[in-house]
């Protein structure tokens, strides 16, 4: 290559390939998502897939507008209420339970098998029983959500409380600070990264719990709405409700990440702070 | 008038741990020595000879199976305020900044930290040469700096005794040498009775007044050596013929199975 040509080449020409890679890296998830939607839409139209088997994305959006916003809000609120209450109950019970399990070998040996048994019980199977026992209110739905949500929080928090370096416990003992302070000043803060990852996992479980509970007994809520609309072959409206559920799960999941970033940034990997 | 009791006395100390399978492991066997006020004593021995157990006995974290451990002439039955500990790993708390870590013992023990105590902690940070890093977080500190914070934390309650469990063994060789001299400087500024556990012969010779050489498992005192090197010690100490003579002597002892 003559030297003039090399000199004439724009300075940013060499990294062009890298820039394309960088752009792709940034937009690939969005492009893939859009491609999937387009493929779905085209597939449905070209092969004339019946709506009651698989509605196209455009029909799902149209389905969303077949109900008034007030109707949607009513269902969203019913599901959200149960999911949030079950989730809150799971946190309020699981974290103290984990503290108890981590504090006492006897308690841990006594309660742990019970917790595993409860977790091993298919909650969907006992949901109808819970509804009969607890009656027609939010209570059985909250209990079902709790039962599906609590286990990872208990197990992961206990693991975190026990993962404290032995030297820190020795430091605490050498200061004769007492077991309460050892728990509050060392073990619990140390377990925060574990607790937050459990809370993230549990967000989706809370939504699953609320929907399962509505499948069994409800006259409101997105889970109920999906059952109701599919039984009338309004599959596109069912899909619209599903879309809302996915959105709720995602927002819920992200919120926990934001809470963690605000209140305990140190507990995140350095790249996520 | 009788002589005052030594700061630390171990008399015929033995320590046996029961294992889950019912068998017992003897970590320490009939260990006896005295440590005087403001003496710097290194405990040197192969891994697994019970050096760390010895430190935990003096700290009151483990009870001896036989014999007595005394501090100022009274038996150690629980951890005492006269003792500060520096561990092999710095084990700092990631949710506090450097100053927060240094004042942690006060917060942990009494539940509160006064402004005067914070000032005291800043003074300690000056001593370990981390004055500018009071607000820094753990991720921003090198291993050597983290261990400096751990030393400042151990000095916060102004203990008479400093127990150090291989504090520099996790550091790279260069940082390790630097930290040895730093420790000597800190020790001359704040004289303490120091028990320094190590498996490095040069480190033991450079730092200490006396060296307790231990036998392998079960750990016992093989011999106690005086270090005749003058203080203050510096880089030139490392080229002192006496330094090498003593180091070679210890090396030959440690590698002879049937030493007297």
mmCIF file of N, CA and C in Angstrom, chain B residues 52-115:
data_model
loop_
_atom_site.group_PDB
_atom_site.id
_atom_site.type_symbol
_atom_site.label_atom_id
_atom_site.label_comp_id
_atom_site.label_asym_id
_atom_site.label_seq_id
_atom_site.Cartn_x
_atom_site.Cartn_y
_atom_site.Cartn_z
ATOM 1 N N UNK B 52 -1.298 -22.076 66.472
ATOM 2 C CA UNK B 52 -2.522 -21.279 66.549
ATOM 3 C C UNK B 52 -3.337 -21.637 67.784
ATOM 4 N N UNK B 53 -3.309 -22.916 68.139
ATOM 5 C CA UNK B 53 -4.014 -23.342 69.356
ATOM 6 C C UNK B 53 -3.418 -22.643 70.569
ATOM 7 N N UNK B 54 -2.085 -22.540 70.582
ATOM 8 C CA UNK B 54 -1.409 -21.861 71.685
ATOM 9 C C UNK B 54 -1.897 -20.420 71.802
ATOM 10 N N UNK B 55 -2.000 -19.744 70.656
ATOM 11 C CA UNK B 55 -2.472 -18.359 70.660
ATOM 12 C C UNK B 55 -3.898 -18.276 71.204
ATOM 13 N N UNK B 56 -4.738 -19.223 70.801
ATOM 14 C CA UNK B 56 -6.132 -19.189 71.245
ATOM 15 C C UNK B 56 -6.266 -19.529 72.724
ATOM 16 N N UNK B 57 -5.319 -20.315 73.237
ATOM 17 C CA UNK B 57 -5.300 -20.602 74.682
ATOM 18 C C UNK B 57 -5.007 -19.326 75.465
ATOM 19 N N UNK B 58 -3.996 -18.573 75.005
ATOM 20 C CA UNK B 58 -3.628 -17.349 75.714
ATOM 21 C C UNK B 58 -4.727 -16.303 75.559
ATOM 22 N N UNK B 59 -5.418 -16.327 74.399
ATOM 23 C CA UNK B 59 -6.508 -15.372 74.179
ATOM 24 C C UNK B 59 -7.744 -15.733 75.001
ATOM 25 N N UNK B 60 -7.752 -16.930 75.578
ATOM 26 C CA UNK B 60 -8.918 -17.346 76.363
ATOM 27 C C UNK B 60 -10.049 -17.855 75.498
ATOM 28 N N UNK B 61 -9.764 -18.162 74.234
ATOM 29 C CA UNK B 61 -10.801 -18.663 73.331
ATOM 30 C C UNK B 61 -10.932 -20.174 73.420
ATOM 31 N N UNK B 62 -9.862 -20.825 73.888
ATOM 32 C CA UNK B 62 -9.854 -22.279 74.053
ATOM 33 C C UNK B 62 -9.343 -22.543 75.472
ATOM 34 N N UNK B 63 -9.901 -23.538 76.119
ATOM 35 C CA UNK B 63 -9.434 -23.871 77.467
ATOM 36 C C UNK B 63 -8.417 -25.005 77.386
ATOM 37 N N UNK B 64 -7.337 -24.941 78.179
ATOM 38 C CA UNK B 64 -6.356 -26.022 78.152
ATOM 39 C C UNK B 64 -6.933 -27.298 78.774
ATOM 40 N N UNK B 65 -6.491 -28.458 78.279
ATOM 41 C CA UNK B 65 -6.952 -29.730 78.857
ATOM 42 C C UNK B 65 -6.186 -30.013 80.142
ATOM 43 N N UNK B 66 -4.910 -29.647 80.147
ATOM 44 C CA UNK B 66 -4.111 -29.816 81.360
ATOM 45 C C UNK B 66 -3.255 -28.568 81.534
ATOM 46 N N UNK B 67 -2.744 -28.372 82.744
ATOM 47 C CA UNK B 67 -1.850 -27.244 82.999
ATOM 48 C C UNK B 67 -2.592 -25.928 83.126
ATOM 49 N N UNK B 68 -1.817 -24.837 83.179
ATOM 50 C CA UNK B 68 -2.402 -23.512 83.412
ATOM 51 C C UNK B 68 -1.842 -22.491 82.442
ATOM 52 N N UNK B 69 -2.720 -21.608 81.976
ATOM 53 C CA UNK B 69 -2.271 -20.417 81.249
ATOM 54 C C UNK B 69 -2.588 -19.232 82.147
ATOM 55 N N UNK B 70 -1.576 -18.396 82.426
ATOM 56 C CA UNK B 70 -1.801 -17.255 83.316
ATOM 57 C C UNK B 70 -1.419 -15.959 82.629
ATOM 58 N N UNK B 71 -2.186 -14.922 82.922
ATOM 59 C CA UNK B 71 -1.812 -13.569 82.529
ATOM 60 C C UNK B 71 -1.734 -12.762 83.821
ATOM 61 N N UNK B 72 -0.610 -12.118 84.056
ATOM 62 C CA UNK B 72 -0.380 -11.397 85.317
ATOM 63 C C UNK B 72 -0.665 -12.271 86.533
ATOM 64 N N UNK B 73 -0.314 -13.540 86.451
ATOM 65 C CA UNK B 73 -0.423 -14.402 87.615
ATOM 66 C C UNK B 73 -1.804 -14.974 87.898
ATOM 67 N N UNK B 74 -2.814 -14.600 87.086
ATOM 68 C CA UNK B 74 -4.121 -15.213 87.306
ATOM 69 C C UNK B 74 -4.495 -16.055 86.085
ATOM 70 N N UNK B 75 -5.175 -17.163 86.361
ATOM 71 C CA UNK B 75 -5.482 -18.112 85.303
ATOM 72 C C UNK B 75 -6.434 -17.494 84.278
ATOM 73 N N UNK B 76 -6.180 -17.791 83.005
ATOM 74 C CA UNK B 76 -7.045 -17.304 81.930
ATOM 75 C C UNK B 76 -8.235 -18.258 81.805
ATOM 76 N N UNK B 77 -9.422 -17.759 82.096
ATOM 77 C CA UNK B 77 -10.611 -18.606 81.971
ATOM 78 C C UNK B 77 -11.559 -18.096 80.903
ATOM 79 N N UNK B 78 -11.367 -16.845 80.479
ATOM 80 C CA UNK B 78 -12.187 -16.265 79.408
ATOM 81 C C UNK B 78 -11.366 -15.169 78.743
ATOM 82 N N UNK B 79 -11.800 -14.689 77.554
ATOM 83 C CA UNK B 79 -11.042 -13.628 76.903
ATOM 84 C C UNK B 79 -10.922 -12.397 77.800
ATOM 85 N N UNK B 80 -9.778 -11.709 77.704
ATOM 86 C CA UNK B 80 -9.534 -10.566 78.579
ATOM 87 C C UNK B 80 -9.283 -9.301 77.781
ATOM 88 N N UNK B 81 -9.524 -8.172 78.428
ATOM 89 C CA UNK B 81 -9.324 -6.880 77.769
ATOM 90 C C UNK B 81 -7.856 -6.576 77.501
ATOM 91 N N UNK B 82 -6.959 -7.263 78.229
ATOM 92 C CA UNK B 82 -5.523 -6.954 78.043
ATOM 93 C C UNK B 82 -4.985 -7.506 76.731
ATOM 94 N N UNK B 83 -5.814 -8.250 76.000
ATOM 95 C CA UNK B 83 -5.304 -8.960 74.834
ATOM 96 C C UNK B 83 -5.908 -8.407 73.544
ATOM 97 N N UNK B 84 -5.042 -8.103 72.571
ATOM 98 C CA UNK B 84 -5.487 -7.767 71.230
ATOM 99 C C UNK B 84 -4.984 -8.833 70.275
ATOM 100 N N UNK B 85 -5.774 -9.139 69.232
ATOM 101 C CA UNK B 85 -5.392 -10.226 68.325
ATOM 102 C C UNK B 85 -5.313 -9.711 66.886
ATOM 103 N N UNK B 86 -4.260 -10.119 66.189
ATOM 104 C CA UNK B 86 -4.176 -9.904 64.740
ATOM 105 C C UNK B 86 -4.120 -11.283 64.100
ATOM 106 N N UNK B 87 -5.058 -11.545 63.201
ATOM 107 C CA UNK B 87 -5.141 -12.872 62.595
ATOM 108 C C UNK B 87 -4.337 -12.942 61.300
ATOM 109 N N UNK B 88 -4.249 -14.153 60.782
ATOM 110 C CA UNK B 88 -3.529 -14.357 59.526
ATOM 111 C C UNK B 88 -4.182 -13.572 58.390
ATOM 112 N N UNK B 89 -5.518 -13.635 58.335
ATOM 113 C CA UNK B 89 -6.247 -12.837 57.357
ATOM 114 C C UNK B 89 -6.721 -11.569 58.057
ATOM 115 N N UNK B 90 -6.805 -10.442 57.325
ATOM 116 C CA UNK B 90 -7.215 -9.208 58.008
ATOM 117 C C UNK B 90 -8.653 -9.271 58.539
ATOM 118 N N UNK B 91 -9.517 -10.088 57.901
ATOM 119 C CA UNK B 91 -10.958 -10.181 58.208
ATOM 120 C C UNK B 91 -11.571 -8.832 58.605
ATOM 121 N N UNK B 92 -11.526 -7.895 57.665
ATOM 122 C CA UNK B 92 -12.173 -6.598 57.888
ATOM 123 C C UNK B 92 -13.634 -6.688 57.454
ATOM 124 N N UNK B 93 -14.419 -5.709 57.908
ATOM 125 C CA UNK B 93 -15.841 -5.713 57.593
ATOM 126 C C UNK B 93 -16.099 -4.837 56.375
ATOM 127 N N UNK B 94 -16.591 -5.424 55.278
ATOM 128 C CA UNK B 94 -16.710 -4.654 54.032
ATOM 129 C C UNK B 94 -17.750 -3.543 54.098
ATOM 130 N N UNK B 95 -18.646 -3.581 55.089
ATOM 131 C CA UNK B 95 -19.681 -2.541 55.125
ATOM 132 C C UNK B 95 -19.225 -1.286 55.877
ATOM 133 N N UNK B 96 -18.046 -1.322 56.466
ATOM 134 C CA UNK B 96 -17.494 -0.129 57.100
ATOM 135 C C UNK B 96 -16.319 0.384 56.283
ATOM 136 N N UNK B 97 -16.048 1.691 56.404
ATOM 137 C CA UNK B 97 -14.817 2.217 55.825
ATOM 138 C C UNK B 97 -13.665 1.887 56.787
ATOM 139 N N UNK B 98 -12.465 2.372 56.463
ATOM 140 C CA UNK B 98 -11.290 2.018 57.260
ATOM 141 C C UNK B 98 -11.463 2.450 58.717
ATOM 142 N N UNK B 99 -11.899 3.698 58.917
ATOM 143 C CA UNK B 99 -12.068 4.186 60.285
ATOM 144 C C UNK B 99 -13.115 3.347 61.029
ATOM 145 N N UNK B 100 -14.194 3.029 60.330
ATOM 146 C CA UNK B 100 -15.247 2.200 60.931
ATOM 147 C C UNK B 100 -14.721 0.847 61.375
ATOM 148 N N UNK B 101 -13.805 0.305 60.601
ATOM 149 C CA UNK B 101 -13.207 -0.985 60.973
ATOM 150 C C UNK B 101 -12.308 -0.855 62.193
ATOM 151 N N UNK B 102 -11.569 0.263 62.272
ATOM 152 C CA UNK B 102 -10.665 0.440 63.413
ATOM 153 C C UNK B 102 -11.468 0.622 64.703
ATOM 154 N N UNK B 103 -12.581 1.361 64.649
ATOM 155 C CA UNK B 103 -13.361 1.583 65.872
ATOM 156 C C UNK B 103 -14.334 0.433 66.154
ATOM 157 N N UNK B 104 -14.379 -0.556 65.252
ATOM 158 C CA UNK B 104 -15.360 -1.633 65.429
ATOM 159 C C UNK B 104 -15.320 -2.310 66.802
ATOM 160 N N UNK B 105 -14.130 -2.610 67.363
ATOM 161 C CA UNK B 105 -14.132 -3.261 68.688
ATOM 162 C C UNK B 105 -14.913 -2.470 69.741
ATOM 163 N N UNK B 106 -14.809 -1.132 69.709
ATOM 164 C CA UNK B 106 -15.563 -0.324 70.670
ATOM 165 C C UNK B 106 -17.057 -0.404 70.398
ATOM 166 N N UNK B 107 -17.420 -0.250 69.120
ATOM 167 C CA UNK B 107 -18.828 -0.322 68.753
ATOM 168 C C UNK B 107 -19.394 -1.682 69.155
ATOM 169 N N UNK B 108 -18.594 -2.720 68.922
ATOM 170 C CA UNK B 108 -19.071 -4.081 69.155
ATOM 171 C C UNK B 108 -19.193 -4.372 70.646
ATOM 172 N N UNK B 109 -18.232 -3.868 71.408
ATOM 173 C CA UNK B 109 -18.197 -4.194 72.837
ATOM 174 C C UNK B 109 -19.166 -3.328 73.645
ATOM 175 N N UNK B 110 -19.227 -2.023 73.307
ATOM 176 C CA UNK B 110 -20.021 -1.096 74.123
ATOM 177 C C UNK B 110 -21.239 -0.543 73.390
ATOM 178 N N UNK B 111 -21.340 -0.817 72.087
ATOM 179 C CA UNK B 111 -22.514 -0.370 71.347
ATOM 180 C C UNK B 111 -22.462 1.078 70.894
ATOM 181 N N UNK B 112 -21.413 1.805 71.238
ATOM 182 C CA UNK B 112 -21.328 3.203 70.795
ATOM 183 C C UNK B 112 -19.850 3.607 70.696
ATOM 184 N N UNK B 113 -19.604 4.655 69.910
ATOM 185 C CA UNK B 113 -18.245 5.169 69.743
ATOM 186 C C UNK B 113 -18.294 6.677 69.914
ATOM 187 N N UNK B 114 -17.503 7.209 70.814
ATOM 188 C CA UNK B 114 -17.515 8.659 71.046
ATOM 189 C C UNK B 114 -16.578 9.356 70.068
ATOM 190 N N UNK B 115 -16.724 10.673 69.987
ATOM 191 C CA UNK B 115 -15.873 11.469 69.091
ATOM 192 C C UNK B 115 -14.412 11.352 69.515
#
